[in-house]
Coordinates of N, CA and C in Angstrom, one line a residue:
X1 N 89.0 103.0 30.8 CA 89.2 102.5 29.5 C 89.7 103.8 28.7
X2 N 90.9 103.6 28.1 CA 91.6 104.6 27.3 C 90.6 104.8 25.9
X3 N 90.6 105.9 25.2 CA 89.8 106.1 23.9 C 90.0 104.9 22.9
X4 N 91.3 104.7 22.8 CA 91.7 103.7 21.5 C 91.2 102.4 22.0
X5 N 91.1 102.1 23.3 CA 90.6 100.7 23.6 C 89.1 100.8 23.4
X6 N 88.5 101.8 23.8 CA 87.0 102.0 23.4 C 86.8 101.7 21.9
X7 N 87.6 102.4 21.2 CA 87.4 102.3 19.6 C 87.7 101.0 19.0
X8 N 88.7 100.1 19.7 CA 89.0 99.0 19.2 C 87.7 97.9 19.8
X9 N 87.2 98.1 20.9 CA 86.1 97.4 21.3 C 84.9 97.5 20.5
X10 N 84.6 98.9 20.2 CA 83.4 99.1 19.4 C 83.6 98.6 17.9
X11 N 84.9 98.6 17.4 CA 85.1 97.8 16.1 C 85.0 96.4 16.1
X12 N 85.3 95.7 17.3 CA 85.2 94.4 17.3 C 83.7 93.8 17.5
X13 N 82.9 94.7 18.1 CA 81.5 94.4 18.3 C 80.8 94.6 16.9
X14 N 81.2 95.6 16.2 CA 80.7 96.0 15.0 C 81.1 95.0 13.8
X15 N 82.3 94.6 14.0 CA 82.7 93.4 13.1 C 81.9 92.1 13.3
X16 N 81.5 91.9 14.7 CA 80.7 90.7 14.9 C 79.4 90.9 14.5
X17 N 78.8 92.0 14.5 CA 77.5 92.3 14.0 C 77.4 92.0 12.6
X18 N 78.6 92.5 11.9 CA 78.7 92.5 10.3 C 78.7 91.1 10.0
X19 N 79.3 90.2 10.6 CA 79.4 88.8 10.3 C 78.1 88.0 10.5
X20 N 77.3 88.5 11.5 CA 75.9 88.0 11.7 C 74.9 88.4 10.6
X21 N 75.2 89.8 10.3 CA 74.3 90.3 9.3 C 74.6 89.7 7.9
X22 N 75.9 89.4 7.5 CA 76.3 88.7 6.3 C 75.6 87.3 6.4
X23 N 75.6 86.5 7.4 CA 75.1 85.2 7.5 C 73.5 85.2 7.4
X24 N 73.0 86.2 7.9 CA 71.4 86.3 7.8 C 70.9 86.8 6.6
X25 N 71.6 88.0 6.1 CA 71.0 88.7 4.9 C 71.9 88.7 3.8
X26 N 72.9 88.1 3.8 CA 73.9 88.1 2.6 C 74.8 89.2 2.4
X27 N 74.8 90.2 3.4 CA 75.5 91.4 3.3 C 75.5 92.1 4.7
X28 N 76.4 93.0 5.1 CA 76.4 93.6 6.4 C 75.8 95.1 6.0
X29 N 75.4 95.6 7.0 CA 74.7 97.0 7.0 C 75.7 97.9 6.2
X30 N 75.1 98.8 5.5 CA 76.0 99.9 4.9 C 76.0 101.1 5.8
X31 N 76.6 102.0 5.5 CA 76.9 103.2 6.4 C 75.5 103.8 6.6
X32 N 74.6 104.0 5.6 CA 73.3 104.6 5.9 C 72.4 103.8 7.1
X33 N 72.6 102.6 6.9 CA 71.8 101.4 7.8 C 72.4 101.7 9.3
X34 N 73.8 102.0 9.4 CA 74.5 102.1 10.8 C 73.8 103.6 11.1
X35 N 73.7 104.5 10.3 CA 73.0 105.7 10.8 C 71.7 105.5 11.3
X36 N 70.9 104.7 10.5 CA 69.4 104.7 10.9 C 69.3 103.9 12.2
X37 N 70.3 102.9 12.5 CA 70.4 102.2 13.8 C 70.7 103.3 15.0
X38 N 71.6 104.2 14.6 CA 72.0 105.1 15.5 C 70.7 106.0 16.1
X39 N 70.0 106.4 14.9 CA 68.6 107.1 15.0 C 67.7 106.5 16.0
X40 N 67.6 105.1 15.8 CA 66.7 104.3 16.6 C 67.2 104.4 18.0
X41 N 68.6 104.2 18.3 CA 69.1 104.4 19.6 C 68.8 105.7 20.2
X42 N 68.9 106.8 19.5 CA 68.5 108.0 19.9 C 67.2 108.3 20.4
X43 N 66.4 107.5 19.6 CA 64.9 107.6 20.0 C 64.6 106.9 21.3
X44 N 65.4 106.0 21.3 CA 65.2 105.0 22.7 C 65.7 106.0 23.9
X45 N 66.7 106.5 23.6 CA 67.5 107.4 24.5 C 66.4 108.6 25.0
X46 N 65.8 109.2 24.0 CA 64.7 110.3 24.2 C 63.8 109.8 25.2
X47 N 63.3 108.5 24.9 CA 62.2 108.1 25.8 C 62.8 107.8 27.3
X48 N 63.9 107.5 27.3 CA 64.4 107.3 28.7 C 64.8 108.6 29.5
X49 N 65.2 109.7 28.5 CA 65.1 110.9 29.1 C 64.0 111.5 29.6
X50 N 62.8 111.1 28.9 CA 61.3 111.5 29.5 C 61.2 110.7 30.7
X51 N 61.7 109.6 30.8 CA 61.4 108.7 32.1 C 62.2 109.5 33.3
X52 N 63.5 110.0 33.1 CA 64.1 110.8 34.1 C 63.4 111.8 34.5
X53 N 62.7 112.5 33.7 CA 61.7 113.7 33.7 C 60.4 113.2 34.6
X54 N 60.1 111.9 34.7 CA 58.9 111.6 35.3 C 57.9 111.2 34.3
X55 N 58.1 111.5 33.0 CA 56.9 111.2 31.9 C 56.8 109.7 31.5
X56 N 58.0 109.0 31.5 CA 57.9 107.6 31.2 C 58.7 106.7 32.2
X57 N 58.1 106.6 33.4 CA 58.8 106.0 34.5 C 59.0 104.4 34.3
X58 N 60.0 103.9 34.6 CA 60.1 102.4 34.8 C 61.2 102.1 35.7
X59 N 61.1 100.7 36.2 CA 61.8 100.3 37.3 C 63.3 100.3 37.0
X60 N 63.8 99.9 35.9 CA 65.2 99.9 35.6 C 65.7 101.1 35.0
X61 N 65.2 102.3 35.2 CA 65.5 103.4 34.3 C 67.0 103.8 34.4
X62 N 67.5 103.8 35.5 CA 69.1 104.1 35.5 C 69.8 103.2 34.9
X63 N 69.6 101.9 34.9 CA 70.5 100.9 34.1 C 70.1 101.1 32.7
X64 N 68.9 101.3 32.4 CA 68.5 101.3 30.8 C 68.9 102.6 30.4
X65 N 69.2 103.8 30.9 CA 69.7 105.0 30.6 C 71.3 104.8 30.2
X66 N 72.0 104.1 31.3 CA 73.3 103.9 31.1 C 73.6 103.0 29.7
X67 N 72.7 102.0 29.6 CA 72.9 101.1 28.6 C 72.6 101.9 27.2
X68 N 71.7 102.8 27.0 CA 71.3 103.4 26.0 C 72.4 104.5 25.6
X69 N 73.0 105.2 26.5 CA 73.9 106.0 26.3 C 75.2 105.4 25.9
X70 N 75.4 104.2 26.3 CA 76.7 103.5 25.7 C 76.4 102.9 24.4
X71 N 75.1 102.5 24.1 CA 74.7 102.1 22.7 C 74.9 103.2 21.7
X72 N 74.5 104.6 22.2 CA 74.7 105.6 21.3 C 76.2 105.9 21.0
X73 N 76.9 105.8 22.2 CA 78.5 105.9 21.8 C 79.0 105.0 21.0
X74 N 78.6 103.8 21.2 CA 79.0 102.8 20.2 C 78.7 103.1 18.9
X75 N 77.7 103.5 18.5 CA 77.0 103.9 17.2 C 78.0 105.0 16.6
X76 N 78.3 106.1 17.5 CA 79.1 107.2 17.0 C 80.6 106.8 16.7
X77 N 80.9 105.8 17.5 CA 82.3 105.2 17.3 C 82.3 104.6 16.1
X78 N 81.2 103.7 15.7 CA 81.2 102.9 14.7 C 81.0 103.6 13.3
X79 N 80.2 104.8 13.4 CA 80.1 105.7 12.2 C 81.5 106.4 12.0
X80 N 82.1 107.0 13.0 CA 83.5 107.5 12.9 C 84.4 106.5 12.2
X81 N 84.5 105.2 12.7 CA 85.2 104.3 12.1 C 84.9 103.9 10.7
X82 N 83.6 104.0 10.3 CA 83.1 103.6 9.0 C 83.5 104.8 7.9
X83 N 83.6 105.9 8.4 CA 84.0 107.0 7.6 C 85.4 107.4 7.7
X84 N 86.3 106.9 8.3 CA 87.7 107.1 8.6 C 87.9 108.3 9.5
X85 N 87.0 108.7 10.4 CA 87.1 109.8 11.1 C 88.0 109.5 12.5
X86 N 89.1 110.3 12.7 CA 89.8 110.1 13.9 C 89.2 110.9 15.1
X87 N 88.0 110.2 15.4 CA 87.4 110.8 16.6 C 87.9 111.3 17.7
X88 N 89.1 110.8 18.2 CA 89.8 111.1 19.4 C 90.2 112.6 19.0
X89 N 90.9 112.9 17.7 CA 91.6 114.1 17.4 C 90.5 115.0 17.1
X90 N 89.5 114.7 16.5 CA 88.2 115.6 16.1 C 87.6 116.2 17.2
X91 N 87.5 115.3 18.3 CA 87.0 115.7 19.5 C 87.8 116.8 20.3
X92 N 89.1 116.5 20.4 CA 89.8 117.5 20.9 C 89.9 118.8 20.3
X93 N 90.0 118.8 19.0 CA 89.8 120.0 18.2 C 88.6 120.8 18.5
X94 N 87.5 120.0 18.3 CA 86.1 120.7 18.7 C 85.9 121.2 19.9
X95 N 86.4 120.5 20.9 CA 86.4 121.1 22.3 C 87.2 122.1 22.4
X96 N 88.3 122.3 21.9 CA 89.3 123.6 21.9 C 88.6 124.7 21.2
X97 N 87.9 124.4 20.1 CA 87.2 125.4 19.4 C 86.0 126.0 20.2
X98 N 85.2 125.0 20.7 CA 84.1 125.7 21.5 C 84.7 126.3 22.7
X99 N 85.6 125.9 23.4 CA 86.1 126.6 24.7 C 86.5 128.0 24.3
X100 N 87.4 128.1 23.0 CA 87.8 129.4 22.6 C 86.6 130.3 22.2
X101 N 85.5 129.8 21.6 CA 84.2 130.5 21.4 C 83.8 131.0 22.6
X102 N 83.5 130.4 23.8 CA 82.9 130.6 24.8 C 83.9 131.6 25.7
X103 N 85.2 131.5 25.5 CA 86.0 132.5 26.2 C 85.9 133.9 25.7
X104 N 85.4 134.0 24.4 CA 85.4 135.2 23.6 C 84.2 136.1 24.3
X105 N 84.4 137.1 24.9 CA 83.2 138.0 25.5 C 82.3 138.4 24.4
X106 N 82.8 138.6 23.1 CA 82.0 139.1 22.1 C 81.3 138.0 21.4
X107 N 81.6 136.9 21.5 CA 80.7 135.9 20.8 C 79.2 135.9 21.3
X108 N 78.6 135.4 20.3 CA 77.1 135.2 20.6 C 76.8 133.6 20.3
X109 N 75.6 133.2 20.9 CA 75.3 131.9 20.8 C 76.2 130.8 21.4

């Protein structure tokens, strides 16, 4: 799947959630609530990473890890969309900057 397809799919799912939130609560989540949802997903991901390290084993660990990583990606795509960030372009620039930094023999950290 291409990045723009991923973004469109993430947006469609976010829109469906927003409609459900509006029906249930009278409004959809704001940007801060989207971020709090992401934090919850990251917490769930941290527990699964512990599982991969043998600390929190579970039978469906690999499937759960793949699901939670996808959930986190969806949250990042949704937040980027909410704030009007062209994540595809920003990611390319950031990776180029990091690669240049790492290629510099005098760089630290």
